[in-house]
XYZ file of C-alpha atoms in Angstrom:
317
model
C 71.754 -23.827 105.521
C 69.894 -26.618 107.359
C 68.005 -28.969 105.070
C 65.075 -31.352 105.516
C 63.842 -34.453 103.699
C 60.532 -35.031 101.908
C 58.900 -38.175 100.548
C 60.485 -39.550 97.402
C 63.539 -37.317 97.553
C 66.429 -38.791 95.590
C 70.131 -39.016 96.391
C 72.879 -38.944 93.767
C 76.588 -39.048 94.576
C 75.820 -38.449 98.274
C 73.695 -35.352 97.595
C 69.947 -34.977 98.076
C 67.949 -34.137 94.958
C 66.428 -31.702 95.368
C 67.803 -30.134 98.519
C 65.008 -28.760 100.716
C 65.547 -25.744 102.965
C 62.557 -24.989 105.174
C 61.608 -22.590 107.958
C 58.393 -21.751 109.768
C 57.233 -18.333 108.615
C 59.241 -15.162 108.197
C 60.361 -13.236 105.153
C 64.096 -13.927 105.152
C 64.525 -15.321 101.631
C 65.916 -12.136 100.034
C 68.502 -11.799 102.800
C 69.371 -15.497 102.601
C 69.833 -15.409 98.815
C 71.984 -12.298 99.132
C 74.178 -13.179 102.119
C 74.532 -16.909 101.412
C 74.794 -16.831 97.635
C 78.258 -18.413 97.557
C 77.095 -21.339 99.699
C 73.834 -21.632 97.760
C 75.668 -21.744 94.444
C 78.050 -24.400 95.793
C 75.092 -26.504 96.925
C 73.314 -25.977 93.614
C 76.359 -27.157 91.653
C 76.216 -30.413 93.601
C 72.491 -31.116 93.678
C 71.078 -29.188 90.714
C 67.886 -28.067 92.481
C 67.075 -26.376 95.809
C 63.552 -25.866 97.189
C 63.006 -23.056 99.700
C 59.847 -23.640 101.766
C 58.189 -21.469 104.399
C 59.994 -18.205 103.676
C 56.882 -16.041 103.382
C 56.964 -15.281 99.654
C 53.364 -14.599 98.604
C 53.356 -12.224 95.621
C 55.123 -11.681 92.301
C 56.659 -8.517 93.727
C 58.119 -10.355 96.727
C 59.438 -13.048 94.413
C 61.020 -10.365 92.217
C 62.701 -8.851 95.281
C 64.107 -12.245 96.296
C 65.544 -12.882 92.827
C 66.931 -9.344 92.718
C 68.638 -9.940 96.070
C 70.332 -13.017 94.632
C 72.326 -10.517 92.584
C 72.692 -12.255 89.221
C 71.984 -10.792 85.766
C 68.420 -11.087 84.502
C 67.630 -13.202 81.421
C 64.590 -11.340 80.141
C 61.736 -13.279 78.548
C 61.071 -10.483 76.046
C 64.520 -10.939 74.512
C 64.611 -14.731 74.631
C 63.814 -17.183 71.846
C 61.398 -19.137 74.035
C 58.522 -20.841 72.177
C 56.159 -20.564 75.154
C 53.486 -17.915 75.601
C 54.127 -16.170 78.914
C 52.967 -12.961 80.603
C 55.462 -10.557 82.151
C 54.406 -9.378 85.614
C 57.546 -7.477 86.683
C 60.865 -6.808 84.929
C 62.154 -10.156 86.227
C 59.035 -12.269 86.735
C 56.605 -13.885 84.285
C 54.091 -16.726 84.193
C 55.809 -20.040 83.580
C 53.622 -21.097 80.630
C 50.142 -20.106 79.452
C 49.445 -23.493 77.842
C 46.102 -25.073 78.861
C 46.019 -27.024 82.148
C 45.584 -30.378 80.403
C 48.795 -29.894 78.401
C 51.861 -31.830 79.535
C 55.117 -29.919 79.244
C 57.780 -32.567 78.993
C 61.306 -32.593 80.386
C 63.676 -30.060 78.868
C 66.511 -27.697 79.594
C 65.144 -24.179 79.324
C 65.607 -22.831 75.782
C 68.165 -25.520 74.884
C 66.445 -25.652 71.481
C 67.967 -22.221 70.784
C 71.477 -20.731 70.808
C 70.437 -18.482 73.736
C 69.602 -19.984 77.129
C 69.724 -19.072 80.837
C 72.073 -20.656 83.355
C 69.584 -20.902 86.219
C 65.834 -20.718 86.814
C 63.790 -19.582 89.779
C 60.209 -20.847 90.160
C 57.652 -19.550 92.663
C 54.387 -21.320 93.494
C 51.902 -18.542 94.143
C 48.855 -20.852 94.023
C 49.022 -24.626 94.183
C 46.783 -26.600 91.805
C 43.645 -28.338 92.998
C 45.182 -31.550 91.678
C 48.289 -32.358 89.628
C 50.531 -29.524 88.511
C 53.812 -30.803 89.933
C 57.050 -29.707 88.283
C 58.996 -32.835 87.272
C 62.771 -32.499 87.443
C 65.508 -34.874 86.288
C 69.285 -34.906 86.661
C 70.750 -34.847 83.153
C 74.159 -36.110 84.218
C 72.606 -39.236 85.730
C 70.443 -39.670 82.633
C 73.528 -39.483 80.418
C 75.392 -41.983 82.635
C 72.525 -44.442 82.272
C 72.110 -43.828 78.536
C 75.852 -44.312 77.999
C 75.772 -47.600 79.887
C 72.841 -48.888 77.819
C 73.701 -47.520 74.385
C 77.107 -45.820 74.177
C 77.002 -45.517 70.385
C 73.872 -43.340 70.647
C 75.568 -40.981 73.082
C 78.599 -40.849 70.781
C 76.309 -39.902 67.884
C 74.606 -37.159 69.899
C 77.972 -35.785 71.000
C 79.527 -35.893 67.525
C 76.594 -34.772 65.386
C 74.597 -32.464 67.620
C 70.922 -31.844 66.843
C 68.632 -29.494 64.922
C 65.070 -28.471 65.797
C 62.201 -27.467 63.511
C 59.355 -25.361 64.852
C 56.479 -23.544 63.168
C 55.646 -20.249 64.873
C 52.222 -18.651 64.362
C 51.600 -15.156 63.063
C 49.947 -14.248 66.397
C 50.346 -15.726 69.894
C 48.423 -18.966 70.352
C 47.901 -19.623 74.073
C 46.247 -22.969 73.299
C 49.699 -24.414 72.533
C 52.771 -24.889 74.680
C 54.701 -23.761 71.570
C 52.363 -20.930 70.652
C 54.524 -17.819 70.867
C 54.345 -15.867 67.622
C 57.372 -15.278 65.435
C 57.067 -11.549 66.133
C 57.262 -12.064 69.885
C 59.852 -14.841 69.694
C 62.223 -12.849 67.514
C 61.368 -9.440 68.963
C 60.485 -7.971 65.561
C 57.493 -6.493 63.730
C 58.199 -7.324 60.080
C 59.225 -10.248 57.917
C 62.377 -8.467 56.855
C 63.402 -7.919 60.467
C 62.568 -11.553 61.292
C 64.768 -12.788 58.461
C 67.604 -10.515 59.573
C 67.407 -11.889 63.131
C 67.286 -15.492 61.914
C 70.196 -14.901 59.540
C 72.286 -13.466 62.384
C 71.519 -16.554 64.474
C 72.385 -18.907 61.570
C 68.849 -20.317 61.281
C 67.161 -21.561 58.135
C 63.509 -20.591 57.613
C 60.438 -20.832 55.419
C 57.289 -18.680 55.306
C 54.062 -20.699 55.301
C 50.433 -20.035 54.489
C 48.622 -17.878 57.021
C 51.738 -15.950 57.982
C 53.343 -18.745 60.008
C 57.116 -19.165 60.016
C 59.001 -22.467 60.033
C 62.401 -21.974 61.678
C 65.204 -24.553 61.620
C 68.001 -24.091 64.116
C 71.700 -24.313 63.400
C 73.423 -27.418 64.755
C 73.137 -27.299 68.550
C 74.769 -29.423 71.227
C 72.957 -32.465 72.583
C 75.684 -33.277 75.122
C 77.374 -30.571 77.177
C 80.434 -30.727 79.452
C 80.162 -28.738 82.684
C 83.126 -26.821 84.152
C 83.770 -29.637 86.634
C 84.042 -32.173 83.808
C 80.622 -33.799 84.158
C 78.811 -34.499 80.890
C 75.067 -33.785 80.713
C 72.261 -34.547 78.260
C 71.726 -30.838 77.572
C 69.043 -30.416 74.923
C 65.295 -30.208 74.405
C 64.928 -33.515 72.564
C 62.467 -35.178 74.941
C 60.125 -32.187 75.075
C 60.281 -31.651 71.318
C 59.744 -35.321 70.481
C 56.923 -35.857 72.979
C 55.219 -32.517 73.174
C 55.680 -30.143 70.248
C 52.240 -31.014 68.941
C 49.663 -28.490 67.781
C 47.899 -27.528 64.576
C 51.247 -26.462 63.073
C 53.758 -28.928 64.494
C 54.187 -32.712 64.331
C 56.423 -33.750 67.258
C 57.841 -36.711 65.341
C 59.290 -34.339 62.733
C 60.734 -31.633 64.972
C 64.185 -33.126 65.623
C 67.075 -34.618 63.649
C 70.757 -35.127 64.181
C 72.833 -32.142 63.203
C 73.642 -33.663 59.816
C 69.936 -33.992 59.018
C 69.752 -37.750 59.589
C 66.822 -39.184 61.522
C 66.943 -40.063 65.208
C 65.569 -43.568 65.665
C 62.244 -43.580 67.570
C 63.504 -46.546 69.568
C 66.485 -44.503 70.734
C 64.215 -41.658 71.801
C 61.998 -44.172 73.604
C 65.047 -45.397 75.536
C 66.078 -41.865 76.590
C 62.485 -41.070 77.579
C 62.115 -44.255 79.634
C 65.321 -43.561 81.560
C 64.336 -39.931 82.157
C 60.889 -40.944 83.399
C 62.469 -43.416 85.807
C 64.805 -40.733 87.163
C 62.191 -37.979 87.518
C 61.205 -36.402 90.821
C 57.992 -34.346 90.995
C 58.291 -31.167 93.067
C 55.204 -31.291 95.345
C 54.406 -27.592 95.370
C 53.031 -25.743 98.369
C 51.919 -22.121 98.280
C 54.952 -19.875 98.765
C 57.566 -22.405 97.636
C 60.535 -21.072 95.663
C 62.793 -23.405 93.675
C 66.221 -22.641 92.228
C 67.323 -24.918 89.381
C 70.639 -25.237 87.553
C 69.546 -25.187 83.909
C 72.696 -26.964 82.719
C 72.361 -29.871 85.161
C 68.612 -30.393 85.566
C 65.672 -30.736 83.169
C 62.179 -29.674 84.197
C 58.602 -29.796 82.919
C 54.970 -29.421 84.038
C 52.332 -32.011 84.875
C 48.717 -31.434 83.792
C 46.504 -30.001 86.522
C 43.061 -28.906 87.592
C 42.182 -25.726 89.415
C 43.948 -22.364 89.343
C 47.603 -23.310 89.573
C 49.902 -20.298 89.258
C 53.652 -20.848 89.119
C 55.839 -17.899 88.190
C 59.366 -17.941 86.803
C 62.473 -15.800 86.614
C 65.581 -16.610 84.605
C 69.240 -15.924 85.334
C 71.629 -15.173 82.479
């Protein structure tokens, strides 16, 4: 697969980040994803993110067909524990996040704040924003290398203790919040009893609040993950939770702790955030772009925007 360069593209361990594969017109992406999947997966394992540009994808249905051709199991939004309000458009495709345009969605590994998460993500830019709206991405292995060099005892604590997340879910979907998915939708249930049964099976703690909201506290989850090739990554949702889980129900400074319940020092979070910001590359979307991201290796987010930006997503189990 021939690749091209774009402004600001990074290089880590002799690999471009992200890799860019471009062509002028045509509708060959489904065939490419199907016939070259082995090569694509090998490239993805090295770079973490691949952007396909100029392949003629224009609709949710065409995007669905491309992901289907890739041939990997679907990770359905309906059955996930995602906090985000999204709208399903096809069995595989949904809106990336219904949060207001002025809301920043900070760097995270998709659903790493839960015990259930996808391995890969596809994004499709159907309509580019009038301004802003880039998707920031960051290599978590490079972030962990830098964090280890600057504060090894913090990385040791994350690895040894793990982390827990606290999130208050509303009684009904709240599209004004990036964390506004209701407990019914998040847990796939209709009653409190069924919600408690699902949480119990997942080893969560919980508390019912006034107005029908539900505070859920995760079991101890990993903050550092080792990939099959031996690389360690900063696999979690700490940055997004600490910076962005703010709405009428949630205080972002109280959403995370170490796995033993002890506090994470704000200065330590500031260090991780500063390194991540330095390492971030913003995907400069064009209409029709499709990005494939390794969810274990790369964090992503969303910049605020103006206009009618529409980026769709599909998850791979």
